[in-house]
Amino acid sequence: MPVSETAATAAVIRSRRVVLPDGERPADVVVRDGRIERVVAHGSAVPSDARLTDLGDTALLPGLVDTHVHVNEPGRTEWEGFATATRAAAAGGVTTIVDMPLNSVPPTTTLAGLEAKRKTAEGQAWVDLGFWGGAVPGNTGDLAALHEAGVFGFKSFLAPSGVDEFPHLATEQDLESALAEQARLGALAIIHAEDPAVLDAAPQRPGVHYRDFLASRPDDAEAAAVARLLDTARRTGARVHILHVSSAAVLPLLRQARADGGEVTAETCPHYLTLTAEQVPDGDTAFKCCPPIRSEANRDALWAALAAGEFAAVVSDHSPSTPDLKLLERYGGSGDFAAAWGGIASLQVGLPAVWTEARRRGHALADVVRWMAAGPAALVGLTGRKGAIAAGCDADLVAFDPDAPFAVRAEELHHRNPVTPYAGRTLTGAVRTTWLRGRVVDTAGEPFGRQIGRPAAADR
């Protein structure tokens, strides 16, 4: 296996398990000048100017596309940063990320905020990197400039975000104005959907018991918010995407909206598909996120919806913080779920986590690629460039051993702080090599990821 960049501009990567858009089969992938030139029969003659890498039975996947990553830099770089996040992404087989507009200071709610992010990220990214904008009360006039500058769409919260500099759309007028402007622009609205009135009415019991935290973020909070959002989207004509669906109670609303002709998509996350409320130990706030990890029965319903094609993507919602903000007992914290920062750190282990559970349920690698590579690429308009092993696409590739077990050790992961709910778990499936535009990513070397923007509508 190669471990560093080669000087060759052409290469052939051969595997008996290449996951292509039409299924898995033996093949050779011919790469030239950073793009996939063609896919040919396994064992074909190698061009004279190309270097052969034969993976044997190790699978070759397209690089994953993760459209939900909180990098947090600038402003909260002690939580996470471009260098650490993208190094973790590359080690986990993720070759493109789209950064969320909040938890950084300034947030990406103005053109100046976007430029601050771009300047900070320059020269730090081990993978390709794009940005979401943010739609908050009072910044409707900023959305057009951000859209023109290439953000992939606009994130909003329907409940408090947890950081003061990114307020939620608290009134119906806030939401209507934001969605109407995004409809005018043809932009994608991506929404954190929890209803603050339902949250306020739920029992609030601080402490170490996960069941009390779960009761404070009930299914009804998601369902009520999604119902309100879909109604406003119908009136404004906005194209909306529901972020990090944790509750199966949302699924009938999405089905009805699609049946009625609404432009609505949704995503879920590895932690909702692989973890359950019943597994969360008291005081282990590494598991805290909002919306929360729910019951095993709920997880089964999410898997059924995923298998039926009801989710556009499976993405990480990687949202780390420092250990002190998680209030972890092993770091001397209180273990209070109500007071701890809510966010799951999982960018590097999302692929093996999902594959471990998917295989147990009878799914194939091609399914995981559809959920975690092709689907997210399509969501942000990158089909034909990212998320597939096909002629013309960027040669973003992953050598993945689907049978290799490994124990997750938080201190060995590349993200900035050694906290993850997967610590101590044994997962199946190991990333052996990651290529970005045909070059092997060496996380001990120099980063060469590029900043990318939303394609023009005519290019989609």
mmCIF file of C-alpha atoms in Angstrom, residues 46-288:
data_model
loop_
_atom_site.group_PDB
_atom_site.id
_atom_site.type_symbol
_atom_site.label_atom_id
_atom_site.label_comp_id
_atom_site.label_asym_id
_atom_site.label_seq_id
_atom_site.Cartn_x
_atom_site.Cartn_y
_atom_site.Cartn_z
ATOM 1 C CA VAL A 46 -1.671 -0.774 -17.367
ATOM 2 C CA PRO A 47 -0.809 2.387 -19.340
ATOM 3 C CA SER A 48 2.947 2.813 -19.701
ATOM 4 C CA ASP A 49 2.976 6.086 -17.755
ATOM 5 C CA ALA A 50 0.826 4.791 -14.877
ATOM 6 C CA ARG A 51 1.707 3.218 -11.559
ATOM 7 C CA LEU A 52 -0.325 0.180 -10.468
ATOM 8 C CA THR A 53 -1.644 -0.268 -6.946
ATOM 9 C CA ASP A 54 -3.244 -3.685 -6.517
ATOM 10 C CA LEU A 55 -5.496 -3.825 -3.445
ATOM 11 C CA GLY A 56 -6.356 -7.487 -3.829
ATOM 12 C CA ASP A 57 -9.536 -8.174 -1.856
ATOM 13 C CA THR A 58 -9.464 -4.839 -0.043
ATOM 14 C CA ALA A 59 -12.506 -2.874 -1.197
ATOM 15 C CA LEU A 60 -12.205 0.358 -3.151
ATOM 16 C CA LEU A 61 -14.877 2.941 -2.309
ATOM 17 C CA PRO A 62 -15.437 6.509 -3.428
ATOM 18 C CA GLY A 63 -14.378 9.037 -0.825
ATOM 19 C CA LEU A 64 -17.213 9.850 1.546
ATOM 20 C CA VAL A 65 -18.888 13.254 1.491
ATOM 21 C CA ASP A 66 -19.842 14.598 4.924
ATOM 22 C CA THR A 67 -22.114 17.628 4.649
ATOM 23 C CA HIS A 68 -22.562 18.140 8.393
ATOM 24 C CA VAL A 69 -19.313 18.965 10.206
ATOM 25 C CA HIS A 70 -18.756 21.585 12.915
ATOM 26 C CA VAL A 71 -15.131 22.672 12.543
ATOM 27 C CA ASN A 72 -15.564 25.590 15.021
ATOM 28 C CA GLU A 73 -12.568 27.590 13.779
ATOM 29 C CA PRO A 74 -11.973 30.528 14.084
ATOM 30 C CA GLY A 75 -13.093 31.487 17.555
ATOM 31 C CA ARG A 76 -13.471 28.105 19.244
ATOM 32 C CA THR A 77 -10.404 26.377 17.874
ATOM 33 C CA GLU A 78 -9.807 24.729 21.235
ATOM 34 C CA TRP A 79 -12.945 22.676 20.463
ATOM 35 C CA GLU A 80 -11.886 21.717 16.927
ATOM 36 C CA GLY A 81 -10.041 23.217 13.968
ATOM 37 C CA PHE A 82 -9.566 22.773 10.236
ATOM 38 C CA ALA A 83 -6.279 20.885 10.599
ATOM 39 C CA THR A 84 -7.542 18.405 13.173
ATOM 40 C CA ALA A 85 -11.014 17.916 11.704
ATOM 41 C CA THR A 86 -9.820 17.334 8.148
ATOM 42 C CA ARG A 87 -7.038 15.021 9.297
ATOM 43 C CA ALA A 88 -9.675 12.960 11.112
ATOM 44 C CA ALA A 89 -11.857 13.030 8.005
ATOM 45 C CA ALA A 90 -9.090 11.711 5.776
ATOM 46 C CA ALA A 91 -8.219 8.971 8.259
ATOM 47 C CA GLY A 92 -11.893 7.960 8.231
ATOM 48 C CA GLY A 93 -12.271 7.834 4.446
ATOM 49 C CA VAL A 94 -14.048 11.197 4.157
ATOM 50 C CA THR A 95 -12.611 13.264 1.298
ATOM 51 C CA THR A 96 -15.064 16.190 1.232
ATOM 52 C CA ILE A 97 -16.652 18.018 4.147
ATOM 53 C CA VAL A 98 -19.047 20.957 4.317
ATOM 54 C CA ASP A 99 -18.541 23.078 7.416
ATOM 55 C CA MET A 100 -21.467 24.289 9.500
ATOM 56 C CA PRO A 101 -21.859 28.058 10.024
ATOM 57 C CA LEU A 102 -21.954 28.105 13.818
ATOM 58 C CA ASN A 103 -19.739 27.474 16.830
ATOM 59 C CA SER A 104 -17.099 29.584 15.073
ATOM 60 C CA VAL A 105 -16.691 33.245 15.914
ATOM 61 C CA PRO A 106 -17.693 34.990 13.753
ATOM 62 C CA PRO A 107 -20.413 32.685 12.461
ATOM 63 C CA THR A 108 -20.933 32.350 8.699
ATOM 64 C CA THR A 109 -23.951 34.669 8.638
ATOM 65 C CA THR A 110 -22.282 37.459 6.648
ATOM 66 C CA LEU A 111 -19.858 37.640 3.757
ATOM 67 C CA ALA A 112 -17.197 38.843 6.196
ATOM 68 C CA GLY A 113 -17.803 35.775 8.356
ATOM 69 C CA LEU A 114 -17.364 33.501 5.340
ATOM 70 C CA GLU A 115 -14.142 35.244 4.346
ATOM 71 C CA ALA A 116 -12.817 34.840 7.886
ATOM 72 C CA LYS A 117 -13.439 31.092 7.649
ATOM 73 C CA ARG A 118 -11.852 30.811 4.219
ATOM 74 C CA LYS A 119 -8.767 32.739 5.271
ATOM 75 C CA THR A 120 -8.339 30.667 8.416
ATOM 76 C CA ALA A 121 -8.782 27.362 6.577
ATOM 77 C CA GLU A 122 -6.277 28.174 3.827
ATOM 78 C CA GLY A 123 -3.453 25.634 3.799
ATOM 79 C CA GLN A 124 -4.879 23.611 6.700
ATOM 80 C CA ALA A 125 -7.211 21.119 4.986
ATOM 81 C CA TRP A 126 -6.299 17.508 4.298
ATOM 82 C CA VAL A 127 -9.580 17.061 2.377
ATOM 83 C CA ASP A 128 -11.722 19.250 0.146
ATOM 84 C CA LEU A 129 -13.794 21.750 2.072
ATOM 85 C CA GLY A 130 -16.978 23.735 1.475
ATOM 86 C CA PHE A 131 -19.138 25.954 3.664
ATOM 87 C CA TRP A 132 -22.769 26.405 4.659
ATOM 88 C CA GLY A 133 -24.118 29.862 5.371
ATOM 89 C CA GLY A 134 -26.408 30.683 8.271
ATOM 90 C CA ALA A 135 -29.895 32.223 8.233
ATOM 91 C CA VAL A 136 -30.656 33.951 11.528
ATOM 92 C CA PRO A 137 -33.033 36.741 12.560
ATOM 93 C CA GLY A 138 -32.047 39.986 10.882
ATOM 94 C CA ASN A 139 -29.634 38.712 8.222
ATOM 95 C CA THR A 140 -32.035 38.124 5.319
ATOM 96 C CA GLY A 141 -30.255 40.901 3.434
ATOM 97 C CA ASP A 142 -26.938 39.034 3.715
ATOM 98 C CA LEU A 143 -28.111 35.783 2.143
ATOM 99 C CA ALA A 144 -27.807 36.811 -1.502
ATOM 100 C CA ALA A 145 -24.149 37.770 -1.146
ATOM 101 C CA LEU A 146 -23.346 34.528 0.654
ATOM 102 C CA HIS A 147 -25.203 32.536 -1.999
ATOM 103 C CA GLU A 148 -23.282 34.309 -4.758
ATOM 104 C CA ALA A 149 -20.027 33.594 -2.909
ATOM 105 C CA GLY A 150 -20.676 29.869 -3.131
ATOM 106 C CA VAL A 151 -22.083 28.615 0.161
ATOM 107 C CA PHE A 152 -24.015 25.373 -0.321
ATOM 108 C CA GLY A 153 -27.162 26.633 1.403
ATOM 109 C CA PHE A 154 -28.277 28.093 4.719
ATOM 110 C CA LYS A 155 -28.663 26.554 8.144
ATOM 111 C CA SER A 156 -31.252 27.703 10.675
ATOM 112 C CA PHE A 157 -32.403 26.569 14.096
ATOM 113 C CA LEU A 158 -36.014 26.462 15.220
ATOM 114 C CA ALA A 159 -34.871 26.158 18.865
ATOM 115 C CA PRO A 160 -31.935 27.814 20.653
ATOM 116 C CA SER A 161 -28.636 26.751 19.100
ATOM 117 C CA GLY A 162 -26.590 26.734 22.294
ATOM 118 C CA VAL A 163 -24.404 29.706 21.252
ATOM 119 C CA ASP A 164 -25.525 33.314 21.564
ATOM 120 C CA GLU A 165 -24.022 34.518 18.284
ATOM 121 C CA PHE A 166 -26.260 32.176 16.244
ATOM 122 C CA PRO A 167 -29.859 32.839 17.388
ATOM 123 C CA HIS A 168 -32.785 30.681 16.289
ATOM 124 C CA LEU A 169 -35.707 31.713 14.104
ATOM 125 C CA ALA A 170 -38.022 32.297 17.042
ATOM 126 C CA THR A 171 -41.078 33.722 15.290
ATOM 127 C CA GLU A 172 -43.131 32.682 12.314
ATOM 128 C CA GLN A 173 -42.107 35.923 10.613
ATOM 129 C CA ASP A 174 -38.415 35.064 11.124
ATOM 130 C CA LEU A 175 -38.920 31.669 9.503
ATOM 131 C CA GLU A 176 -41.125 32.947 6.703
ATOM 132 C CA SER A 177 -38.693 35.709 5.771
ATOM 133 C CA ALA A 178 -35.704 33.374 5.748
ATOM 134 C CA LEU A 179 -37.428 30.692 3.667
ATOM 135 C CA ALA A 180 -38.951 33.176 1.227
ATOM 136 C CA GLU A 181 -35.554 34.694 0.487
ATOM 137 C CA GLN A 182 -33.956 31.286 0.067
ATOM 138 C CA ALA A 183 -36.752 30.253 -2.290
ATOM 139 C CA ARG A 184 -36.089 33.403 -4.321
ATOM 140 C CA LEU A 185 -32.388 32.545 -4.505
ATOM 141 C CA GLY A 186 -33.007 28.879 -5.273
ATOM 142 C CA ALA A 187 -30.987 28.004 -2.159
ATOM 143 C CA LEU A 188 -31.297 24.937 0.035
ATOM 144 C CA ALA A 189 -32.586 25.590 3.577
ATOM 145 C CA ILE A 190 -31.173 23.119 6.100
ATOM 146 C CA ILE A 191 -32.967 23.100 9.422
ATOM 147 C CA HIS A 192 -32.352 21.965 12.988
ATOM 148 C CA ALA A 193 -35.959 21.104 13.797
ATOM 149 C CA GLU A 194 -36.953 21.025 17.475
ATOM 150 C CA ASP A 195 -39.888 23.012 18.846
ATOM 151 C CA PRO A 196 -38.952 25.284 21.771
ATOM 152 C CA ALA A 197 -42.473 25.267 23.246
ATOM 153 C CA VAL A 198 -42.453 21.476 23.455
ATOM 154 C CA LEU A 199 -38.952 21.539 24.950
ATOM 155 C CA ASP A 200 -39.997 24.124 27.543
ATOM 156 C CA ALA A 201 -42.988 21.993 28.555
ATOM 157 C CA ALA A 202 -40.937 18.807 28.922
ATOM 158 C CA PRO A 203 -39.662 17.727 32.356
ATOM 159 C CA GLN A 204 -36.265 19.203 33.137
ATOM 160 C CA ARG A 205 -34.392 17.063 35.644
ATOM 161 C CA PRO A 206 -30.667 17.719 35.854
ATOM 162 C CA GLY A 207 -28.376 14.875 36.811
ATOM 163 C CA VAL A 208 -26.451 11.843 35.617
ATOM 164 C CA HIS A 209 -29.401 9.715 34.437
ATOM 165 C CA TYR A 210 -29.689 9.588 30.666
ATOM 166 C CA ARG A 211 -33.397 8.737 30.881
ATOM 167 C CA ASP A 212 -34.024 12.172 32.421
ATOM 168 C CA PHE A 213 -32.172 13.953 29.623
ATOM 169 C CA LEU A 214 -34.061 11.915 27.021
ATOM 170 C CA ALA A 215 -37.388 12.923 28.582
ATOM 171 C CA SER A 216 -36.338 16.575 28.268
ATOM 172 C CA ARG A 217 -36.027 16.273 24.440
ATOM 173 C CA PRO A 218 -39.141 14.260 23.476
ATOM 174 C CA ASP A 219 -40.075 12.969 20.025
ATOM 175 C CA ASP A 220 -42.878 15.533 19.905
ATOM 176 C CA ALA A 221 -40.324 18.340 19.826
ATOM 177 C CA GLU A 222 -38.993 17.114 16.490
ATOM 178 C CA ALA A 223 -42.408 16.273 15.056
ATOM 179 C CA ALA A 224 -43.957 19.642 15.974
ATOM 180 C CA ALA A 225 -41.035 21.567 14.506
ATOM 181 C CA VAL A 226 -41.030 19.583 11.275
ATOM 182 C CA ALA A 227 -44.789 20.066 10.881
ATOM 183 C CA ARG A 228 -44.387 23.829 11.307
ATOM 184 C CA LEU A 229 -41.444 23.939 8.917
ATOM 185 C CA LEU A 230 -43.216 21.962 6.210
ATOM 186 C CA ASP A 231 -46.236 24.233 6.407
ATOM 187 C CA THR A 232 -44.057 27.325 5.966
ATOM 188 C CA ALA A 233 -42.086 25.686 3.158
ATOM 189 C CA ARG A 234 -45.335 25.015 1.283
ATOM 190 C CA ARG A 235 -46.326 28.672 1.539
ATOM 191 C CA THR A 236 -42.949 30.033 0.477
ATOM 192 C CA GLY A 237 -41.935 27.403 -2.079
ATOM 193 C CA ALA A 238 -38.648 26.791 -0.257
ATOM 194 C CA ARG A 239 -36.563 23.668 -0.743
ATOM 195 C CA VAL A 240 -35.881 22.304 2.765
ATOM 196 C CA HIS A 241 -33.657 19.628 4.256
ATOM 197 C CA ILE A 242 -34.214 18.318 7.796
ATOM 198 C CA LEU A 243 -30.970 17.861 9.667
ATOM 199 C CA HIS A 244 -30.017 14.973 11.977
ATOM 200 C CA VAL A 245 -33.409 13.228 12.241
ATOM 201 C CA SER A 246 -33.333 11.233 15.462
ATOM 202 C CA SER A 247 -37.029 10.445 15.908
ATOM 203 C CA ALA A 248 -39.090 8.056 13.808
ATOM 204 C CA ALA A 249 -42.101 10.273 14.623
ATOM 205 C CA VAL A 250 -40.873 12.602 11.877
ATOM 206 C CA LEU A 251 -41.058 9.975 9.134
ATOM 207 C CA PRO A 252 -44.847 10.069 8.417
ATOM 208 C CA LEU A 253 -44.680 13.859 8.079
ATOM 209 C CA LEU A 254 -41.903 13.608 5.522
ATOM 210 C CA ARG A 255 -43.736 10.936 3.567
ATOM 211 C CA GLN A 256 -46.882 13.032 3.395
ATOM 212 C CA ALA A 257 -44.975 16.145 2.367
ATOM 213 C CA ARG A 258 -43.326 14.279 -0.501
ATOM 214 C CA ALA A 259 -46.636 12.758 -1.542
ATOM 215 C CA ASP A 260 -48.016 16.300 -1.691
ATOM 216 C CA GLY A 261 -45.193 17.381 -4.001
ATOM 217 C CA GLY A 262 -43.033 19.198 -1.451
ATOM 218 C CA GLU A 263 -39.282 19.574 -2.003
ATOM 219 C CA VAL A 264 -38.104 18.074 1.267
ATOM 220 C CA THR A 265 -35.196 15.815 2.112
ATOM 221 C CA ALA A 266 -33.771 14.569 5.390
ATOM 222 C CA GLU A 267 -30.656 13.053 6.863
ATOM 223 C CA THR A 268 -29.771 10.942 9.840
ATOM 224 C CA CYS A 269 -26.468 10.253 11.563
ATOM 225 C CA PRO A 270 -24.256 7.308 12.543
ATOM 226 C CA HIS A 271 -24.985 7.749 16.243
ATOM 227 C CA TYR A 272 -28.743 7.429 15.723
ATOM 228 C CA LEU A 273 -28.200 4.287 13.644
ATOM 229 C CA THR A 274 -25.625 2.575 15.859
ATOM 230 C CA LEU A 275 -26.219 3.685 19.461
ATOM 231 C CA THR A 276 -29.314 3.406 21.658
ATOM 232 C CA ALA A 277 -30.588 5.060 24.810
ATOM 233 C CA GLU A 278 -30.524 1.723 26.586
ATOM 234 C CA GLN A 279 -26.734 1.567 26.120
ATOM 235 C CA VAL A 280 -25.875 4.981 27.584
ATOM 236 C CA PRO A 281 -24.198 4.717 31.001
ATOM 237 C CA ASP A 282 -25.166 7.167 33.719
ATOM 238 C CA GLY A 283 -22.909 10.197 33.653
ATOM 239 C CA ASP A 284 -21.319 9.422 30.286
ATOM 240 C CA THR A 285 -22.051 12.732 28.605
ATOM 241 C CA ALA A 286 -19.947 11.813 25.559
ATOM 242 C CA PHE A 287 -23.303 10.423 24.345
ATOM 243 C CA LYS A 288 -25.156 13.736 24.714
#
